[in-house]
Each structure stands twice: as C-alpha cells, then as structure tokens.
Short mmCIF file of C-alpha atoms in Angstrom, two decimals:
data_model
loop_
_atom_site.label_atom_id
_atom_site.label_comp_id
_atom_site.label_asym_id
_atom_site.label_seq_id
_atom_site.Cartn_x
_atom_site.Cartn_y
_atom_site.Cartn_z
CA LEU A 1 3.31 99.51 -124.65
CA GLY A 2 5.79 99.04 -121.97
CA TRP A 3 3.52 99.97 -119.15
CA THR A 4 5.61 100.64 -115.90
CA GLY A 5 2.79 99.66 -113.73
CA ASP A 6 2.43 96.16 -115.12
CA ALA A 7 6.00 95.65 -115.10
CA GLN A 8 6.45 96.91 -111.56
CA VAL A 9 3.71 94.11 -110.28
CA PHE A 10 4.91 91.27 -111.98
CA ALA A 11 8.56 91.70 -111.63
CA GLY A 12 9.09 89.34 -108.80
CA THR A 13 7.30 86.55 -110.73
CA ALA A 14 9.23 87.65 -114.00
CA ALA A 15 12.48 86.85 -112.01
CA TYR A 16 11.17 83.56 -110.68
CA ASN A 17 10.70 82.25 -114.22
CA ARG A 18 13.23 83.73 -116.16
CA ASN A 19 16.99 85.62 -116.22
CA VAL A 20 15.43 88.96 -116.32
CA ALA A 21 18.19 90.70 -114.61
CA LEU A 22 19.91 92.10 -118.43
CA PHE A 23 16.44 93.13 -119.83
CA PHE A 24 15.42 95.28 -116.69
CA THR A 25 18.74 96.84 -116.81
CA LYS A 26 18.30 98.12 -120.08
CA TRP A 27 14.36 99.22 -119.46
CA LEU A 28 15.80 100.94 -116.30
CA HIS A 29 18.29 102.67 -117.99
CA ASP A 30 15.63 103.79 -120.46
CA LEU A 31 13.31 104.86 -117.73
CA ALA A 32 15.59 107.28 -115.73
CA SER A 33 16.55 108.69 -119.55
CA GLU A 34 12.35 109.24 -120.11
CA GLN A 35 12.30 110.63 -116.30
CA THR A 36 12.09 114.21 -115.50
CA ALA A 37 12.28 116.69 -112.50
CA GLU A 38 9.15 118.58 -114.20
CA PHE A 39 7.12 115.20 -114.71
CA GLY A 40 8.68 112.35 -112.65
CA VAL A 41 8.55 108.99 -114.30
CA PRO A 42 6.48 108.45 -117.39
CA HIS A 43 3.46 105.35 -117.19
CA VAL A 44 5.15 103.77 -120.53
CA ILE A 45 8.60 102.98 -121.14
CA PRO A 46 9.79 104.17 -124.11
CA ASN A 47 7.29 106.76 -123.80
CA ILE A 48 5.08 107.57 -126.61
CA LEU A 49 2.34 109.21 -124.81
CA VAL A 50 1.30 112.45 -124.24
CA GLN A 51 3.61 113.87 -121.55
CA GLN A 52 2.00 113.68 -118.22
CA GLU A 53 2.77 113.71 -114.72
CA GLY A 54 3.85 110.04 -113.20
CA ALA A 55 1.16 108.18 -110.93
CA ALA A 56 1.40 105.62 -108.21
CA ALA A 57 2.40 101.83 -108.42
CA TRP A 58 3.12 102.73 -112.35
CA SER A 59 6.09 105.39 -111.77
CA ASP A 60 6.65 103.68 -108.55
CA ALA A 61 8.30 100.65 -110.84
CA ALA A 62 11.43 103.31 -111.01
CA VAL A 63 12.33 102.16 -107.20
CA ILE A 64 10.37 99.06 -107.05
CA ILE A 65 11.95 96.74 -109.81
CA PRO A 66 15.68 97.85 -109.11
CA TRP A 67 14.84 96.54 -105.73
CA VAL A 68 13.42 93.46 -106.88
CA ILE A 69 16.73 92.60 -109.03
CA TYR A 70 18.94 93.33 -106.49
CA GLN A 71 17.46 90.90 -103.99
CA THR A 72 16.70 88.31 -106.70
CA TYR A 73 20.59 88.49 -107.89
CA GLY A 74 22.47 90.24 -105.02
CA ASP A 75 23.96 92.68 -107.75
CA LYS A 76 24.24 96.11 -106.22
CA ARG A 77 25.21 97.81 -109.74
CA ILE A 78 21.57 98.24 -110.60
CA LEU A 79 20.99 99.90 -107.17
CA GLU A 80 24.46 102.27 -108.03
CA GLU A 81 23.18 102.36 -111.54
CA GLN A 82 19.64 103.32 -110.50
CA TYR A 83 20.31 105.49 -107.38
CA GLU A 84 19.28 108.87 -108.94
CA SER A 85 16.01 107.81 -110.63
CA MET A 86 14.86 106.06 -107.14
CA LYS A 87 15.89 109.22 -105.53
CA GLY A 88 14.53 111.30 -108.11
CA TRP A 89 11.01 109.68 -107.84
CA VAL A 90 10.42 109.69 -104.32
CA ASP A 91 11.67 113.46 -104.60
CA PHE A 92 9.42 114.03 -107.14
CA ILE A 93 6.19 112.84 -105.08
CA LYS A 94 7.47 115.22 -102.02
CA SER A 95 7.28 117.96 -104.25
CA ARG A 96 3.40 117.31 -105.12
CA CYS A 97 2.67 117.05 -101.40
CA GLY A 98 0.48 119.49 -99.44
CA SER A 99 0.89 121.07 -95.34
CA ASN A 100 0.01 117.11 -94.36
CA GLY A 101 2.99 115.57 -95.68
CA LEU A 102 0.76 113.70 -98.18
CA TRP A 103 0.05 113.15 -102.23
CA GLN A 104 -3.35 114.28 -102.88
CA THR A 105 -2.98 115.74 -106.17
CA GLY A 106 -2.89 114.84 -109.94
CA PHE A 107 -3.76 111.91 -111.93
CA GLN A 108 -4.15 108.06 -110.56
CA TYR A 109 -4.82 105.28 -111.61
CA GLY A 110 -5.98 103.61 -108.35
CA ASP A 111 -6.66 100.27 -108.10
CA TRP A 112 -6.94 99.59 -111.66
CA LEU A 113 -10.16 97.30 -113.32
CA ALA A 114 -10.71 96.47 -109.86
CA LEU A 115 -14.19 94.83 -109.53
CA ASP A 116 -15.15 96.85 -106.61
CA LYS A 117 -16.77 99.99 -107.91
CA GLU A 118 -20.43 100.19 -109.61
CA GLU A 119 -19.74 103.02 -111.95
CA SER A 120 -18.79 101.01 -115.22
CA ALA A 121 -17.18 104.03 -116.83
CA ASP A 122 -14.57 104.67 -113.81
CA PHE A 123 -11.78 101.70 -114.30
CA SER A 124 -10.14 102.61 -110.97
CA GLY A 125 -11.79 100.79 -108.44
CA ALA A 126 -13.25 101.54 -105.30
CA THR A 127 -10.41 102.20 -103.13
CA ASP A 128 -9.58 105.76 -102.17
CA LYS A 129 -6.78 106.68 -105.09
CA HIS A 130 -4.59 108.94 -102.87
CA LEU A 131 -4.73 106.16 -100.11
CA VAL A 132 -3.19 104.10 -102.98
CA ALA A 133 -0.60 106.78 -103.62
CA ASN A 134 0.41 107.40 -100.23
CA ALA A 135 0.88 103.62 -99.49
CA TYR A 136 3.07 103.61 -102.50
CA TYR A 137 4.59 106.53 -101.66
CA ALA A 138 5.98 105.26 -98.40
CA TYR A 139 6.62 101.85 -99.90
CA SER A 140 9.35 103.78 -102.14
CA THR A 141 10.56 105.34 -99.42
CA ASP A 142 11.31 102.70 -97.52
CA ILE A 143 13.23 101.25 -100.28
CA VAL A 144 15.12 104.15 -101.02
CA ARG A 145 15.96 104.72 -97.11
CA LYS A 146 17.18 101.00 -97.06
CA THR A 147 19.34 101.44 -100.48
CA SER A 148 20.94 104.56 -99.08
CA ARG A 149 22.21 102.49 -96.28
CA LEU A 150 23.17 99.80 -98.20
CA LEU A 151 25.27 101.99 -100.86
CA ASN A 152 26.57 103.80 -97.62
CA TYR A 153 24.58 107.41 -97.95
CA THR A 154 24.86 108.27 -94.56
CA GLU A 155 23.11 111.69 -95.24
CA ASP A 156 20.64 110.53 -97.65
CA ALA A 157 19.52 107.28 -95.39
CA ASP A 158 19.06 109.55 -92.83
CA LYS A 159 16.62 112.02 -94.65
CA TYR A 160 14.78 109.09 -95.82
CA ASP A 161 14.43 107.92 -92.63
CA GLU A 162 12.73 110.52 -91.25
CA LEU A 163 10.53 111.08 -94.38
CA TYR A 164 9.40 107.36 -93.99
CA GLY A 165 8.47 107.80 -90.29
CA GLU A 166 6.56 111.32 -91.16
CA ILE A 167 4.68 109.53 -94.42
CA LYS A 168 3.60 106.47 -91.95
CA LYS A 169 2.24 108.60 -89.32
CA ALA A 170 0.24 111.15 -91.95
CA PHE A 171 -0.67 107.97 -93.70
CA ASN A 172 -2.81 106.59 -90.43
CA GLU A 173 -3.89 109.94 -89.22
CA GLU A 174 -5.47 110.54 -92.66
CA TYR A 175 -6.85 106.76 -93.34
CA ILE A 176 -7.03 104.95 -90.36
CA THR A 177 -9.74 105.75 -87.39
CA SER A 178 -8.84 106.03 -83.65
CA THR A 179 -10.35 102.61 -83.66
CA GLY A 180 -8.58 101.12 -86.46
CA ARG A 181 -11.10 101.37 -89.47
CA ILE A 182 -9.54 101.87 -92.36
CA LEU A 183 -11.03 104.76 -94.72
CA SER A 184 -11.15 102.64 -97.68
CA GLU A 185 -12.39 99.15 -96.53
CA THR A 186 -11.93 97.37 -99.93
CA GLN A 187 -10.08 94.66 -100.46
CA THR A 188 -6.89 96.80 -101.52
CA GLY A 189 -7.37 99.30 -99.07
CA CYS A 190 -6.92 96.33 -96.32
CA ILE A 191 -4.07 94.70 -98.64
CA LEU A 192 -2.08 97.83 -98.85
CA ALA A 193 -2.60 98.99 -95.35
CA LEU A 194 -1.37 95.67 -93.72
CA TYR A 195 1.46 94.04 -96.75
CA PHE A 196 3.42 98.05 -96.80
CA ASP A 197 3.57 97.55 -92.97
CA LEU A 198 1.29 101.03 -92.90
CA ALA A 199 -0.59 100.54 -89.83
CA GLU A 200 0.28 100.94 -86.46
CA GLU A 201 0.18 97.24 -84.51
CA LYS A 202 -2.67 98.13 -82.50
CA TYR A 203 -4.99 98.09 -85.92
CA ARG A 204 -3.67 95.31 -87.71
CA ASP A 205 -5.99 92.64 -86.28
CA ARG A 206 -9.06 94.98 -87.20
CA ILE A 207 -8.03 95.66 -90.80
CA LEU A 208 -7.35 91.99 -91.22
CA LYS A 209 -10.79 90.82 -89.96
CA SER A 210 -12.26 93.69 -92.59
CA LEU A 211 -9.94 92.32 -95.37
CA ALA A 212 -11.48 89.01 -94.10
CA THR A 213 -15.29 90.12 -94.15
CA ASN A 214 -14.89 91.60 -97.19
CA ILE A 215 -14.16 88.53 -99.12
CA ALA A 216 -16.74 87.20 -97.74
CA ASN A 217 -19.15 89.47 -98.33
CA HIS A 218 -17.88 88.73 -102.11
CA LYS A 219 -18.46 85.33 -101.57
CA ASN A 220 -14.89 84.35 -100.81
CA HIS A 221 -13.97 85.92 -104.05
CA LEU A 222 -11.62 88.60 -104.76
CA SER A 223 -12.28 92.32 -106.24
CA THR A 224 -9.11 93.43 -106.75
CA GLY A 225 -7.34 95.22 -109.13
CA PHE A 226 -3.70 95.70 -110.57
CA VAL A 227 -2.53 97.00 -107.44
CA GLY A 228 -4.16 94.67 -104.58
CA THR A 229 -4.07 91.29 -106.79
CA PRO A 230 -0.41 90.82 -106.18
CA TYR A 231 -0.06 91.03 -102.34
CA LEU A 232 -4.12 89.65 -101.94
CA CYS A 233 -2.54 86.01 -101.19
CA HIS A 234 0.84 87.46 -99.85
CA THR A 235 -1.22 89.64 -96.94
CA LEU A 236 -3.37 86.54 -96.14
CA THR A 237 -0.61 83.89 -96.13
CA GLU A 238 1.44 85.98 -93.65
CA ASN A 239 -1.75 86.93 -91.56
CA THR A 240 -2.81 83.26 -90.17
CA LEU A 241 -5.31 83.47 -93.37
CA HIS A 242 -3.35 81.17 -95.79
CA ASP A 243 -6.35 78.23 -95.82
CA LEU A 244 -8.51 81.38 -97.29
CA ALA A 245 -5.73 82.42 -100.08
CA GLY A 246 -5.77 79.07 -101.18
CA ILE A 247 -9.73 79.27 -101.44
CA LEU A 248 -9.24 82.31 -103.86
CA PHE A 249 -6.37 80.53 -105.93
CA LEU A 250 -8.22 77.75 -106.18
CA ARG A 251 -11.65 79.05 -107.48
CA GLU A 252 -12.70 78.07 -111.13
CA ASP A 253 -15.64 80.71 -111.56
CA TYR A 254 -15.73 84.61 -112.08
CA PRO A 255 -13.77 86.45 -111.01
CA SER A 256 -10.66 84.03 -110.18
CA TRP A 257 -7.45 83.32 -111.78
CA LEU A 258 -8.96 79.65 -113.29
CA TYR A 259 -12.11 81.28 -114.44
CA SER A 260 -9.92 82.29 -117.71
CA VAL A 261 -8.08 78.67 -117.80
CA LYS A 262 -11.76 77.34 -117.66
CA LYS A 263 -12.03 79.34 -120.54
CA GLY A 264 -9.68 78.43 -122.67
CA ALA A 265 -6.95 81.00 -121.72
CA THR A 266 -3.24 79.79 -122.43
CA THR A 267 -2.02 83.86 -121.58
CA ILE A 268 -3.17 85.92 -118.97
CA TRP A 269 -5.86 88.40 -119.29
CA GLU A 270 -6.12 91.80 -119.07
CA ARG A 271 -9.54 91.77 -117.25
CA TRP A 272 -10.71 89.03 -115.00
CA ASN A 273 -13.93 88.59 -117.57
CA SER A 274 -12.31 89.57 -121.01
CA ILE A 275 -14.62 86.19 -122.00
CA LEU A 276 -17.98 86.70 -120.23
CA PRO A 277 -19.46 83.70 -118.33
CA ASN A 278 -22.25 83.31 -121.65
CA GLY A 279 -18.79 83.02 -123.56
CA ASP A 280 -18.96 86.23 -125.28
CA PHE A 281 -16.02 88.54 -125.76
CA ASP A 282 -15.85 91.82 -123.54
CA THR A 283 -16.48 94.71 -125.52
CA SER A 284 -16.03 97.16 -122.88
CA GLY A 285 -12.72 98.42 -124.27
CA MET A 286 -9.25 97.67 -122.94
CA ASN A 287 -9.42 93.54 -123.42
CA SER A 288 -6.20 92.43 -124.05
CA LEU A 289 -6.02 88.48 -123.58
CA ASN A 290 -2.19 88.93 -123.29
CA HIS A 291 -1.65 91.21 -120.34
CA TYR A 292 0.29 89.81 -117.52
CA ALA A 293 -0.38 91.78 -114.33
CA TYR A 294 -2.67 89.15 -112.96
CA GLY A 295 -0.09 86.38 -113.06
CA SER A 296 2.02 88.24 -110.40
CA ILE A 297 0.14 85.02 -108.35
CA GLY A 298 3.16 83.68 -109.16
CA ASP A 299 5.53 85.07 -106.82
CA TRP A 300 3.15 83.58 -104.47
CA MET A 301 3.19 80.04 -105.53
CA TYR A 302 7.26 80.11 -105.76
CA ARG A 303 7.18 81.88 -102.45
CA LYS A 304 4.57 80.35 -100.65
CA LEU A 305 3.38 77.03 -101.83
CA ALA A 306 6.86 75.84 -103.17
CA GLY A 307 8.48 77.88 -100.13
CA ILE A 308 11.25 79.20 -102.30
CA ASN A 309 12.89 82.44 -100.72
CA GLN A 310 15.61 84.22 -100.03
CA LEU A 311 17.07 85.35 -96.71
CA GLU A 312 20.09 86.99 -98.23
CA PRO A 313 20.21 88.95 -101.76
CA GLY A 314 20.89 86.87 -104.72
CA TYR A 315 19.88 83.66 -102.39
CA LYS A 316 23.35 83.03 -100.72
CA ARG A 317 21.25 82.05 -97.84
CA ILE A 318 17.89 80.72 -98.48
CA LEU A 319 14.45 79.89 -96.88
CA ILE A 320 12.42 76.58 -98.15
CA LYS A 321 9.32 76.93 -96.32
CA PRO A 322 6.53 75.08 -98.25
CA GLN A 323 3.03 75.45 -97.29
CA PHE A 324 -0.21 73.04 -98.00
CA ILE A 325 -3.12 74.58 -99.52
CA LYS A 326 -6.76 71.99 -99.34
CA GLY A 327 -7.25 71.08 -103.32
CA ILE A 328 -3.63 70.67 -104.26
CA THR A 329 -1.48 67.46 -102.99
CA SER A 330 1.87 67.78 -104.84
CA VAL A 331 3.93 71.16 -105.93
CA GLU A 332 7.59 71.02 -107.90
CA ALA A 333 9.71 74.15 -108.59
CA THR A 334 12.66 74.99 -109.50
CA PHE A 335 14.49 78.55 -109.47
CA ASN A 336 17.74 79.35 -111.49
CA SER A 337 19.50 81.57 -108.62
CA VAL A 338 23.12 83.00 -109.52
CA TYR A 339 24.31 79.87 -107.61
CA GLY A 340 22.17 77.06 -109.68
CA GLU A 341 19.41 75.24 -109.19
CA ILE A 342 17.29 75.58 -105.96
CA LYS A 343 14.27 73.03 -105.92
CA SER A 344 11.69 72.16 -103.90
CA ALA A 345 8.96 69.71 -104.38
CA TRP A 346 6.36 68.08 -101.96
CA VAL A 347 3.69 65.34 -101.97
CA CYS A 348 0.95 64.84 -99.50
CA GLN A 349 -1.06 62.24 -99.79
CA ASP A 350 -2.31 59.02 -98.51
CA LYS A 351 -1.35 60.11 -94.87
CA TRP A 352 2.17 60.75 -95.70
CA ILE A 353 4.16 63.32 -96.61
CA LYS A 354 7.47 63.39 -98.97
CA ILE A 355 9.95 66.50 -99.50
CA LYS A 356 12.60 66.66 -101.64
CA VAL A 357 15.07 69.76 -101.53
CA GLU A 358 17.98 70.49 -103.58
CA ILE A 359 20.45 73.78 -102.59
CA PRO A 360 23.23 74.72 -104.85
CA ALA A 361 26.79 74.87 -104.25
CA ASN A 362 28.41 77.55 -102.03
CA THR A 363 24.79 78.29 -100.39
CA THR A 364 23.07 77.45 -97.13
CA ALA A 365 19.76 77.14 -96.64
CA VAL A 366 17.25 76.98 -93.35
CA LEU A 367 14.08 74.52 -94.47
CA TYR A 368 10.91 74.04 -92.06
CA LEU A 369 8.92 70.99 -92.86
CA PRO A 370 5.36 71.58 -93.24
CA GLU A 371 3.61 70.55 -89.57
CA LYS A 372 7.25 70.39 -87.79
CA GLU A 373 8.09 73.45 -85.55
CA GLU A 374 11.92 73.18 -85.40
CA PRO A 375 13.62 74.65 -88.84
CA ILE A 376 16.79 72.30 -90.26
CA GLU A 377 20.17 74.11 -91.42
CA LEU A 378 21.37 72.83 -94.35
CA GLY A 379 24.29 73.01 -96.57
CA SER A 380 24.14 72.21 -100.52
CA GLY A 381 23.35 69.02 -101.90
CA THR A 382 20.09 67.38 -102.21
CA TYR A 383 18.20 66.01 -99.15
CA LYS A 384 14.52 63.90 -99.06
CA TYR A 385 12.39 63.31 -95.68
CA GLU A 386 9.13 61.56 -95.27
CA TYR A 387 6.87 61.16 -92.34
CA ALA A 388 3.38 60.36 -91.48
CA THR A 389 0.57 62.64 -91.55
CA GLU A 390 -3.35 62.87 -90.77
CA THR A 391 -3.50 65.48 -92.97
CA ASN A 392 -5.57 65.29 -96.35
CA LEU A 393 -5.40 68.04 -98.82
CA GLU A 394 -8.02 66.25 -101.34
CA LYS A 395 -10.78 68.62 -102.38
CA GLU A 396 -13.52 68.17 -100.05
CA ARG A 397 -17.31 67.89 -100.40
CA PHE A 398 -18.82 70.16 -98.07
CA THR A 399 -16.94 73.49 -97.53
CA PHE A 400 -18.14 76.93 -96.54
CA ASP A 401 -19.23 77.35 -100.28
CA SER A 402 -21.84 74.96 -99.94
CA THR A 403 -25.21 76.33 -99.27
CA LEU A 404 -27.22 75.47 -96.06
CA LYS A 405 -29.54 73.48 -98.09
CA GLU A 406 -26.85 71.03 -99.02
CA ILE A 407 -25.09 70.83 -95.54
CA LEU A 408 -28.78 70.43 -93.63
CA ASP A 409 -29.78 67.43 -96.40
CA GLU A 410 -27.10 65.53 -94.50
CA PRO A 411 -29.13 64.29 -91.68
CA LEU A 412 -25.78 63.84 -88.95
CA ALA A 413 -25.49 68.06 -89.87
CA VAL A 414 -29.20 68.41 -89.02
CA GLN A 415 -28.04 66.00 -85.62
CA ILE A 416 -25.29 68.64 -84.41
CA LEU A 417 -27.10 71.69 -85.41
CA ASN A 418 -29.99 70.76 -83.23
CA GLN A 419 -27.72 69.49 -80.33
CA TYR A 420 -25.66 72.93 -80.55
CA ALA A 421 -28.03 75.43 -82.22
CA PRO A 422 -31.18 74.84 -81.45
CA ASP A 423 -32.44 78.40 -81.49
CA LEU A 424 -30.89 78.49 -85.38
CA MET A 425 -32.88 75.36 -86.51
CA ASN A 426 -36.19 76.54 -84.80
CA ASN A 427 -36.01 80.11 -86.74
CA PRO A 428 -38.84 80.14 -88.93
CA ALA A 429 -36.18 82.13 -90.97
CA ILE A 430 -33.84 79.61 -91.62
CA GLN A 431 -35.86 79.05 -94.89
CA PHE A 432 -35.27 82.00 -96.39
CA ALA A 433 -31.56 81.06 -95.99
CA TYR A 434 -31.16 77.99 -97.80
CA GLN A 435 -29.55 78.89 -100.83
CA LEU A 436 -27.18 81.11 -99.06
CA SER A 437 -23.70 79.61 -98.87
CA ILE A 438 -22.31 79.12 -95.54
CA ILE A 439 -19.73 81.88 -96.12
CA GLU A 440 -23.02 84.29 -96.84
CA ILE A 441 -24.71 83.63 -93.48
CA LEU A 442 -21.27 84.05 -91.61
CA ALA A 443 -20.77 87.22 -93.02
CA ASN A 444 -24.35 88.22 -91.63
CA ALA A 445 -23.86 86.46 -88.38
CA PRO A 446 -20.67 87.17 -87.32
CA GLY A 447 -19.31 85.35 -84.12
CA ASP A 448 -16.10 82.95 -83.44
CA GLU A 449 -18.78 80.84 -82.13
CA THR A 450 -21.18 80.48 -85.35
CA VAL A 451 -17.78 80.26 -87.19
CA GLN A 452 -16.60 77.45 -85.01
CA LEU A 453 -20.16 75.71 -85.25
CA PHE A 454 -20.48 75.37 -89.08
CA LYS A 455 -16.38 74.62 -89.51
CA LYS A 456 -17.61 71.41 -86.81
CA VAL A 457 -20.73 71.01 -88.75
CA ILE A 458 -18.37 70.35 -92.37
CA ASP A 459 -15.46 68.87 -90.75
CA THR A 460 -17.75 66.01 -89.31
CA LEU A 461 -19.16 65.66 -92.42
CA ASN A 462 -16.32 65.52 -94.62
CA ASN A 463 -14.15 63.03 -92.06
CA ARG A 464 -17.57 60.52 -92.30
CA GLN A 465 -17.24 61.22 -96.38
CA ASN A 466 -13.55 60.29 -96.37
CA GLU A 467 -14.24 57.28 -94.21
CA VAL A 468 -16.50 56.02 -96.57
CA LEU A 469 -14.22 56.35 -99.39
CA THR A 470 -11.26 54.72 -97.86
CA LYS A 471 -13.35 51.20 -96.55
#
C-alpha cells in the first residue's frame, strides 16, 4: 500500500539516495486526484481503503513532499502543480478546528508504533494525538505560506502568515505551560515542539532538558515511533546534543537502528522489534520486514555526518558541514544533484583529520571544517584539507552506559570520587546502585556538577586506557 505517512517521513532520505522527482511528481498528481474537500487527503495513494478523513503526518504528505522535491531539485513546477492540493489540505484542517483554533477531532495515528505506551493494543504511542496533529498543522501551514510567497500569491501568503501565527499561539497556550513544561513530555512531544519551531524561545531550554531526561530515563535509548523518529537526531544535533544523537545512532541493543542489523536484517523493519531479542518473530501483527519509515535516519546521516546540505533550492549554493561522532572514524557520501555530484569525505584517525570535498560546476559552497571556526567559500572543483587534532573517535571502553560497578572496579575512579564526592562514596546506599548505568544514576540525581564529575571520571579512565594502548 502507498501509505502517505511513510512516504512523507522518508521523502528526504529517498531524495538523497535516488532521483525521485518524476516518481513523486506522478504520485502527488495521483494524491491530488484522490483528495476531496469532504475527506481531505487519503491515508494511502492509490486509495483502495474505506474512505475516511485525512490524518496528521499521513495526509500532510500533500504539503511536505512537494516542498522536499522543490528544495532538492530547485524546480518550482512541482509547487505550482500541487499548490491547490497543498492549500486544500491546510484549509481542510482549518475547517475541522474548534473555537480555540486547534484540530482536536477525528481519527489520528499519533506517534505510530512508538514504544512509550504500555497498552499493547494501542499503537499510537503516549504523545497526545492532538499535539501531534496541531504540530503538523502548523508545519504544513508554514510551508504553504512560504510557497504562496514564492509563487507570488501575495493575498494567500498574507492569509497563511496570519494563520500560522494563530496556530503557534494556540499551540503554546494549549500544550505548553506558563513555565515551559510541555503537555506530553515524551521524546516525540519535545521533538515536535523544538524541530517545528513551535515553542517560544524562552521555553526551548526546558523542553530540550525534558527530551534529554526522557532519553536518559530510557537508558539512552529512543522510544519514538513514525512521527518522532525522523526528527530525533536532527533535533539533538541542532540543539547542542550531537554527541547524544551519535550515541542513539550507534546503539546495537533494542530499540535501535543497529538492533535489526545485528539480527540479520537487510531491509528496514516496520517495528523496532520485528524480530524479538530471543530470535522469535513478533506475532503481534503489522510486522512488515520491508517498511522503510525508520530509514528516515538516512537524512540525518547525509546532512549531519557527511554534512551535505542545500543553502539554495536545487543545491545551487551548498553547505558542507560534517560533524563527528564517537565510534565512527570515517564517512564518505555522494549526492547526485541536478548540477552534478556533490561529495563529502572525512577521516579522523591517529590524531589527524583529512577532508575531501567535490563541488559541481555552476555552483558555490560554504565549507565548515570540523574543529575550525571560520567558513571557507568554495567554487566548483575538488578540495583537500589535512590538519592535526587531539580528537579520538575510536569507541571507548568507559561510557555513560557503563555500570557504577564497572567504574568503581577501577582504582583511579575510586580515587577521583573519594576526592571530589566523599559523601557519595561513604553513602551505604551506594551498594544498591552498583548495577545501574551512570546515565540511570544521573537521571535520578540531576545536576550539572554530578554530570561533570562522572564525565571527568570517564574521560580520565579512557585517556589512561588510550595511553596504555599507544605505548
């Protein structure tokens, strides 16, 4: 089935992997032909299911995918052809809103197949479904207002500018308290408020902290479903928590992207646990082994690890800004833009950084070298850079996932903790925390001083380990 939600969350990754302009142009034409004023946008295209009203994230494919295609290929025709469909979806939502200006009626998928809701019969996750719906309502309205301006529909642009402001205001009043606490302090609830730029600036730090705390409470694991997963690592990277994004990306135990790989998967699963830890097949239903939504992490890999981004639609002007994560010492990526191949490759090993970048003809680029502050302006051509570094990206023995016992088995760690945290070391209750990971301990003993203390211990142990290995 041509599920609209799956297509929407994966479109960015698809556009990096293949030239999907013609495919999505045809598919979006089909979508528009199935769309009605009465029901909105169907959940699958072609629509072979029972007719029902459109739902957030799924039906938003009508707006988001044309925008992705335009940004990728720089061809405004897709926006011109889909403009009425894009407006039609936003107008449909508006017609379903109550007096508070929010969409809180009808069927919603929520954060489909998220892992944060105990009731196994409900696949929609713990994030408030209407929070999800109105986050997407705002996001699609934002895209439509930009599209209207781009196509010189001034009256429409003004109308949707005003509507967007009204939705954001209503969203904050309904879902974020006066002290900045979000109604659904799930990973996805925090992600949508931050990534869609819905939360007021003064509340962003608290919501980001709530996101980090939630991840810590899940022992540094994700719990997101179809809606939160595409934006999880992007949100962390763009809000000072890139290291945490790297930790989630490289996890190998359930739930994680590499869990399925370790279980022998060669395609993306519909569920995080399509094969259970004991090796059995999950028989709870809806268990496709070729269901690409969680493959949306590919967009983050291209944009953040390889650092290939567009500064102008169609990559007429390019941003190359690779970012390192612990556990990966080299990355190489190629994107076939309409102007030609864009390549970004880096190696960080043996105290040396090597960068290679290729920029196609008739384009310009801005390059940010890792660990360097000043951007470099580039024309077309191939460029190489090499310079020294103290950064070590090799996977380390001690991490925040290490148990307290593993840390305290090291005399050097005991020495540091006795010096800086004698009350902790002399507390009889410490024996009950031996099997807890450091991240679990920090979740129950918040405070930057405690975080910095354990970071000092872990860094010291790893530095000593590296010194031993290099001798």
